[in-house]
Each structure stands twice: as structure tokens, then as C-alpha cells.
Short mmCIF file of C-alpha atoms in Angstrom, two decimals:
data_model
loop_
_atom_site.label_atom_id
_atom_site.label_comp_id
_atom_site.label_asym_id
_atom_site.label_seq_id
_atom_site.Cartn_x
_atom_site.Cartn_y
_atom_site.Cartn_z
CA UNK S 1 0.00 0.00 0.00
CA UNK S 2 1.23 3.48 -0.87
CA UNK S 3 1.14 6.39 1.62
CA UNK S 4 -2.26 8.06 1.81
CA UNK S 5 -2.58 9.78 -1.57
CA UNK S 6 -3.58 13.31 -2.48
CA UNK S 7 -6.63 12.87 -4.69
CA UNK S 8 -8.75 14.73 -7.19
CA UNK S 9 -11.84 13.65 -9.12
CA UNK S 10 -12.90 14.23 -12.73
CA UNK S 11 -16.24 13.45 -14.34
CA UNK S 12 -16.74 12.12 -17.85
CA UNK S 13 -20.21 12.89 -19.27
CA UNK S 14 -21.74 10.33 -21.63
CA UNK S 15 -19.55 10.20 -24.76
CA UNK S 16 -22.63 9.73 -26.96
CA UNK S 17 -23.69 7.14 -29.53
CA UNK S 18 -21.27 8.36 -32.20
CA UNK S 19 -18.18 7.95 -30.00
CA UNK S 20 -15.72 5.27 -31.09
CA UNK S 21 -14.72 3.82 -27.73
CA UNK S 22 -11.81 1.39 -27.49
CA UNK S 23 -9.68 -0.31 -24.88
CA UNK S 24 -6.40 1.55 -24.29
CA UNK S 25 -3.49 -0.14 -26.01
CA UNK S 26 0.26 0.24 -25.92
CA UNK S 27 0.55 -0.24 -29.67
CA UNK S 28 -0.17 2.34 -32.34
CA UNK S 29 -3.87 1.57 -32.67
CA UNK S 30 -5.95 4.75 -33.13
CA UNK S 31 -7.53 5.95 -29.89
CA UNK S 32 -10.18 8.66 -30.00
CA UNK S 33 -11.47 8.09 -26.46
CA UNK S 34 -12.27 11.21 -24.44
CA UNK S 35 -9.39 11.77 -22.01
CA UNK S 36 -11.22 10.97 -18.77
CA UNK S 37 -12.96 7.99 -20.36
CA UNK S 38 -9.58 6.67 -21.50
CA UNK S 39 -8.26 6.99 -17.94
CA UNK S 40 -11.35 5.13 -16.72
CA UNK S 41 -10.60 2.35 -19.19
CA UNK S 42 -6.97 2.13 -18.07
CA UNK S 43 -8.25 1.25 -14.59
CA UNK S 44 -11.02 -1.04 -15.81
CA UNK S 45 -8.59 -2.94 -18.03
CA UNK S 46 -6.04 -3.33 -15.22
CA UNK S 47 -8.59 -4.54 -12.65
CA UNK S 48 -11.26 -6.43 -14.57
CA UNK S 49 -9.27 -7.86 -17.48
CA UNK S 50 -5.70 -8.21 -16.21
CA UNK S 51 -6.42 -8.94 -12.52
CA UNK S 52 -9.85 -10.61 -12.50
CA UNK S 53 -9.48 -12.21 -15.97
CA UNK S 54 -12.78 -10.93 -17.33
CA UNK S 55 -13.32 -11.05 -21.07
CA UNK S 56 -11.73 -8.14 -22.90
CA UNK S 57 -14.35 -8.20 -25.66
CA UNK S 58 -17.13 -7.53 -23.14
CA UNK S 59 -15.45 -4.75 -21.17
CA UNK S 60 -16.73 -1.92 -23.36
CA UNK S 61 -20.47 -2.42 -23.69
CA UNK S 62 -23.51 -0.61 -25.04
CA UNK S 63 -23.93 1.28 -21.76
CA UNK S 64 -20.57 3.06 -21.95
CA UNK S 65 -21.65 5.59 -24.57
CA UNK S 66 -24.66 6.70 -22.47
CA UNK S 67 -23.10 6.61 -19.00
CA UNK S 68 -21.23 8.96 -16.70
CA UNK S 69 -17.83 8.04 -15.26
CA UNK S 70 -15.91 9.46 -12.33
CA UNK S 71 -12.16 8.92 -12.14
CA UNK S 72 -10.03 9.42 -9.04
CA UNK S 73 -6.49 10.66 -9.63
CA UNK S 74 -3.44 10.46 -7.40
CA UNK S 75 -1.97 13.97 -7.57
CA UNK S 76 1.16 13.15 -5.57
CA UNK S 77 3.35 12.96 -8.68
CA UNK S 78 3.95 15.62 -11.32
CA UNK S 79 1.50 13.87 -13.65
CA UNK S 80 -1.83 12.79 -12.07
CA UNK S 81 -2.31 9.02 -12.15
CA UNK S 82 -5.77 7.43 -12.53
CA UNK S 83 -6.37 5.11 -9.58
CA UNK S 84 -10.14 4.59 -9.23
CA UNK S 85 -13.30 4.61 -11.32
CA UNK S 86 -17.07 4.26 -11.10
CA UNK S 87 -19.73 4.27 -13.83
CA UNK S 88 -23.34 5.48 -13.52
CA UNK S 89 -25.76 3.98 -16.05
CA UNK S 90 -29.03 5.94 -16.43
CA UNK S 91 -32.39 4.22 -16.96
CA UNK S 92 -33.47 1.99 -18.54
CA UNK S 93 -31.53 -1.10 -17.49
CA UNK S 94 -31.31 -4.47 -19.20
CA UNK S 95 -33.84 -7.10 -18.05
CA UNK S 96 -32.53 -9.10 -15.12
CA UNK S 97 -33.20 -12.29 -17.08
CA UNK S 98 -30.22 -11.47 -19.27
CA UNK S 99 -28.05 -12.25 -16.24
CA UNK S 100 -29.89 -15.21 -14.75
CA UNK S 101 -31.25 -17.17 -17.71
CA UNK S 102 -29.31 -19.16 -20.31
CA UNK S 103 -28.04 -16.89 -23.10
CA UNK S 104 -30.25 -18.56 -25.70
CA UNK S 105 -33.38 -17.79 -23.67
CA UNK S 106 -32.40 -14.33 -22.48
CA UNK S 107 -31.36 -13.23 -25.95
CA UNK S 108 -34.17 -14.92 -27.84
CA UNK S 109 -35.62 -13.16 -30.84
CA UNK S 110 -38.09 -10.54 -29.68
CA UNK S 111 -36.65 -10.34 -26.15
CA UNK S 112 -36.52 -6.68 -25.05
CA UNK S 113 -33.18 -4.92 -24.81
CA UNK S 114 -34.38 -2.87 -21.84
CA UNK S 115 -36.69 -3.35 -18.88
CA UNK S 116 -39.52 -0.83 -19.19
CA UNK S 117 -41.88 -2.56 -16.76
CA UNK S 118 -40.21 -1.75 -13.42
CA UNK S 119 -39.56 1.58 -11.74
CA UNK S 120 -36.67 3.42 -13.44
CA UNK S 121 -33.37 3.12 -11.62
CA UNK S 122 -29.80 4.19 -12.15
CA UNK S 123 -27.11 1.53 -11.83
CA UNK S 124 -23.62 1.94 -10.39
CA UNK S 125 -21.17 -0.39 -12.09
CA UNK S 126 -17.50 -0.85 -13.00
CA UNK S 127 -16.28 0.26 -9.57
CA UNK S 128 -12.55 -0.43 -9.54
CA UNK S 129 -9.51 0.66 -7.53
CA UNK S 130 -5.91 0.04 -8.53
CA UNK S 131 -4.39 -2.58 -6.18
CA UNK S 132 -1.82 -0.34 -4.48
CA UNK S 133 -4.51 2.23 -3.64
CA UNK S 134 -6.89 -0.13 -1.86
CA UNK S 135 -7.51 0.23 1.85
CA UNK S 136 -8.13 3.99 1.76
CA UNK S 137 -11.91 3.79 1.35
CA UNK S 138 -11.74 4.98 -2.25
CA UNK S 139 -14.54 2.68 -3.42
CA UNK S 140 -16.84 4.20 -0.81
CA UNK S 141 -15.68 7.68 -1.82
CA UNK S 142 -16.52 7.03 -5.47
CA UNK S 143 -19.97 5.67 -4.64
CA UNK S 144 -20.73 8.69 -2.46
CA UNK S 145 -19.50 11.04 -5.20
CA UNK S 146 -21.71 9.44 -7.85
CA UNK S 147 -24.75 9.37 -5.55
CA UNK S 148 -24.26 12.99 -4.55
CA UNK S 149 -24.13 14.03 -8.18
CA UNK S 150 -27.18 11.95 -9.09
CA UNK S 151 -29.29 13.47 -6.32
CA UNK S 152 -28.78 16.90 -7.85
CA UNK S 153 -29.05 15.97 -11.54
CA UNK S 154 -32.30 14.04 -11.89
CA UNK S 155 -33.26 16.08 -14.95
CA UNK S 156 -30.11 15.00 -16.80
CA UNK S 157 -30.76 11.39 -15.87
CA UNK S 158 -34.35 11.63 -17.12
CA UNK S 159 -33.13 13.18 -20.37
CA UNK S 160 -30.70 10.30 -20.90
CA UNK S 161 -33.56 7.83 -20.45
CA UNK S 162 -35.75 9.84 -22.80
CA UNK S 163 -33.12 9.58 -25.52
CA UNK S 164 -33.39 5.79 -25.39
CA UNK S 165 -37.18 5.92 -25.34
CA UNK S 166 -37.13 8.26 -28.35
CA UNK S 167 -35.64 5.46 -30.42
CA UNK S 168 -39.07 3.88 -30.25
CA UNK S 169 -38.06 1.17 -27.81
CA UNK S 170 -40.35 2.07 -24.91
CA UNK S 171 -43.75 0.33 -25.00
CA UNK S 172 -44.95 2.32 -21.99
CA UNK S 173 -45.19 5.96 -21.00
CA UNK S 174 -41.83 7.00 -19.62
CA UNK S 175 -41.84 7.83 -15.91
CA UNK S 176 -39.41 10.06 -14.08
CA UNK S 177 -36.54 8.68 -12.06
CA UNK S 178 -37.44 8.94 -8.37
CA UNK S 179 -34.08 8.17 -6.79
CA UNK S 180 -33.91 4.37 -7.00
CA UNK S 181 -30.32 3.10 -7.28
CA UNK S 182 -29.21 -0.42 -8.20
CA UNK S 183 -25.83 -2.06 -7.79
CA UNK S 184 -24.78 -5.49 -8.99
CA UNK S 185 -22.29 -6.11 -6.20
CA UNK S 186 -19.60 -8.73 -6.18
CA UNK S 187 -20.34 -10.71 -3.03
CA UNK S 188 -17.03 -9.77 -1.41
CA UNK S 189 -18.06 -6.09 -1.35
CA UNK S 190 -21.71 -6.65 -0.40
CA UNK S 191 -20.87 -5.43 3.10
CA UNK S 192 -19.41 -2.17 1.82
CA UNK S 193 -22.60 -1.38 -0.05
CA UNK S 194 -24.70 -2.34 2.96
CA UNK S 195 -22.70 0.21 4.94
CA UNK S 196 -23.66 2.80 2.32
CA UNK S 197 -27.37 2.16 2.80
CA UNK S 198 -27.96 -0.48 0.11
CA UNK S 199 -30.14 -3.49 0.89
CA UNK S 200 -29.77 -6.84 -0.85
CA UNK S 201 -32.82 -7.81 -2.91
CA UNK S 202 -32.93 -11.56 -2.38
CA UNK S 203 -35.63 -11.95 -5.03
CA UNK S 204 -32.94 -11.26 -7.64
CA UNK S 205 -30.98 -14.28 -6.47
CA UNK S 206 -27.26 -14.73 -7.02
CA UNK S 207 -25.60 -15.07 -10.40
CA UNK S 208 -22.19 -15.29 -11.97
CA UNK S 209 -20.74 -12.61 -14.20
CA UNK S 210 -17.40 -13.60 -15.70
CA UNK S 211 -17.13 -16.31 -13.05
CA UNK S 212 -17.65 -13.88 -10.14
CA UNK S 213 -20.73 -14.22 -7.92
CA UNK S 214 -22.95 -11.13 -7.70
CA UNK S 215 -26.02 -9.95 -5.81
CA UNK S 216 -28.47 -7.14 -6.55
CA UNK S 217 -28.81 -4.31 -4.02
CA UNK S 218 -31.01 -1.21 -3.94
CA UNK S 219 -31.04 2.15 -2.22
CA UNK S 220 -33.32 5.15 -2.66
CA UNK S 221 -31.86 8.65 -2.76
CA UNK S 222 -33.59 11.79 -1.57
CA UNK S 223 -33.41 14.02 -4.63
CA UNK S 224 -32.50 17.68 -4.40
CA UNK S 225 -35.35 20.11 -4.92
#
């Protein structure tokens, strides 16, 4: 563990559907990622792909272009170093069956891409801290940062959901986001989220993502006036 770092935080707004997002590479492959998003991907690649051996092809997904990221930087050196990341996915979310049912059933022809039948929720995902910076409560800090932002930016979250609905994919009248927050927590950090006010929804069961067991947890925010 390094000495307690001096930290700063940067936010990456949704890059948008036209963004060409790629995994950072040490070769000469073209990289047009926004700067903060690229720093987010440096961390995600190091933790999820290199350390946890998740599939590289699945690391950048359809949610990245429409999501917000926060990146923590260690400012101790002359050049800030990205050390932590969190992603906030606005409504709508994918149906839970895509995680718990066999791929052939969950992805059957005609199966919806998004869940429009339940109350809209935001989802916190891709929370990752570089190994040498663990033990300082940075995961908790990132969650609190994202939740604090969300509580004051409900209109932006609703607009992001409306953009998906405008593609003609919503079979119901779109409802406003009322502060519901979902996390798909790896079981070894379930306690951290419980300490942040999240409650495990046992009706969602447990499932494996990339060989790692997860649970679903919810919390409701009080939104700013």
C-alpha cells in the first residue's frame, strides 16, 4: 500500500452514440477516447481484465456511450495518475433475465433490450480501484461522489432515459426517475454497499458474471429540490 494519496476527481459525461470507444493499447492503434474515459478504461482494463481475468471483448459495452464516469487521480506525482473509477448507467436497465437465464433464452428473438416494466433506476457499475490504492476507502468515496451528483441531476438522468425511449423502444409511458439506485455487487463487497445504505434484494438471487458471484442491491436517494 502506498502512503495516503492526495486525490482529485474528474467526471466524464456520456460520450454519446457516435463515439468510437476502445480499450487503451500500448501499440499504435488509433484511440479517440475522451481523455477521462480513457483513464477510466486504463483502470477497468487493469482490474477487470488483467487482474480478474474478465473477457476483454465484453469490457466496453452498449452502456458506456450513455453513461457517466468518475475517475479518481493520485496527484502526488507531477502527472496525475488514474487510480479509481465508477460508472453510472441511467435508466433503462437491461432485463434481469439477461443475467440469470441461459443466453439462448435471455437473448431470444423478440426479447426486449431494456426493462420498461419496473420503476426506473440508475445503476452503479464498474467500480474499480488500482491494487496499491486499496484500503483507503476509495470505493466508498466514489460511490458517495456518484450518488451525490445523481441526487442533484435528476433532470439530466431523465433526459438520458428519454433519448433511449425516443428510439421507439419504450412500449410504456416513460416515468421520471425517483431516486432508486441499483448495484450489482460482487459478493465480497456486499458489506461495503450495505454500509452505504444499500439493501440486498434476495428476489434477484445470485448469479455469476465472468465467473464472479454477484447480488443485486437497492437504495433510494432523496433528490435535491
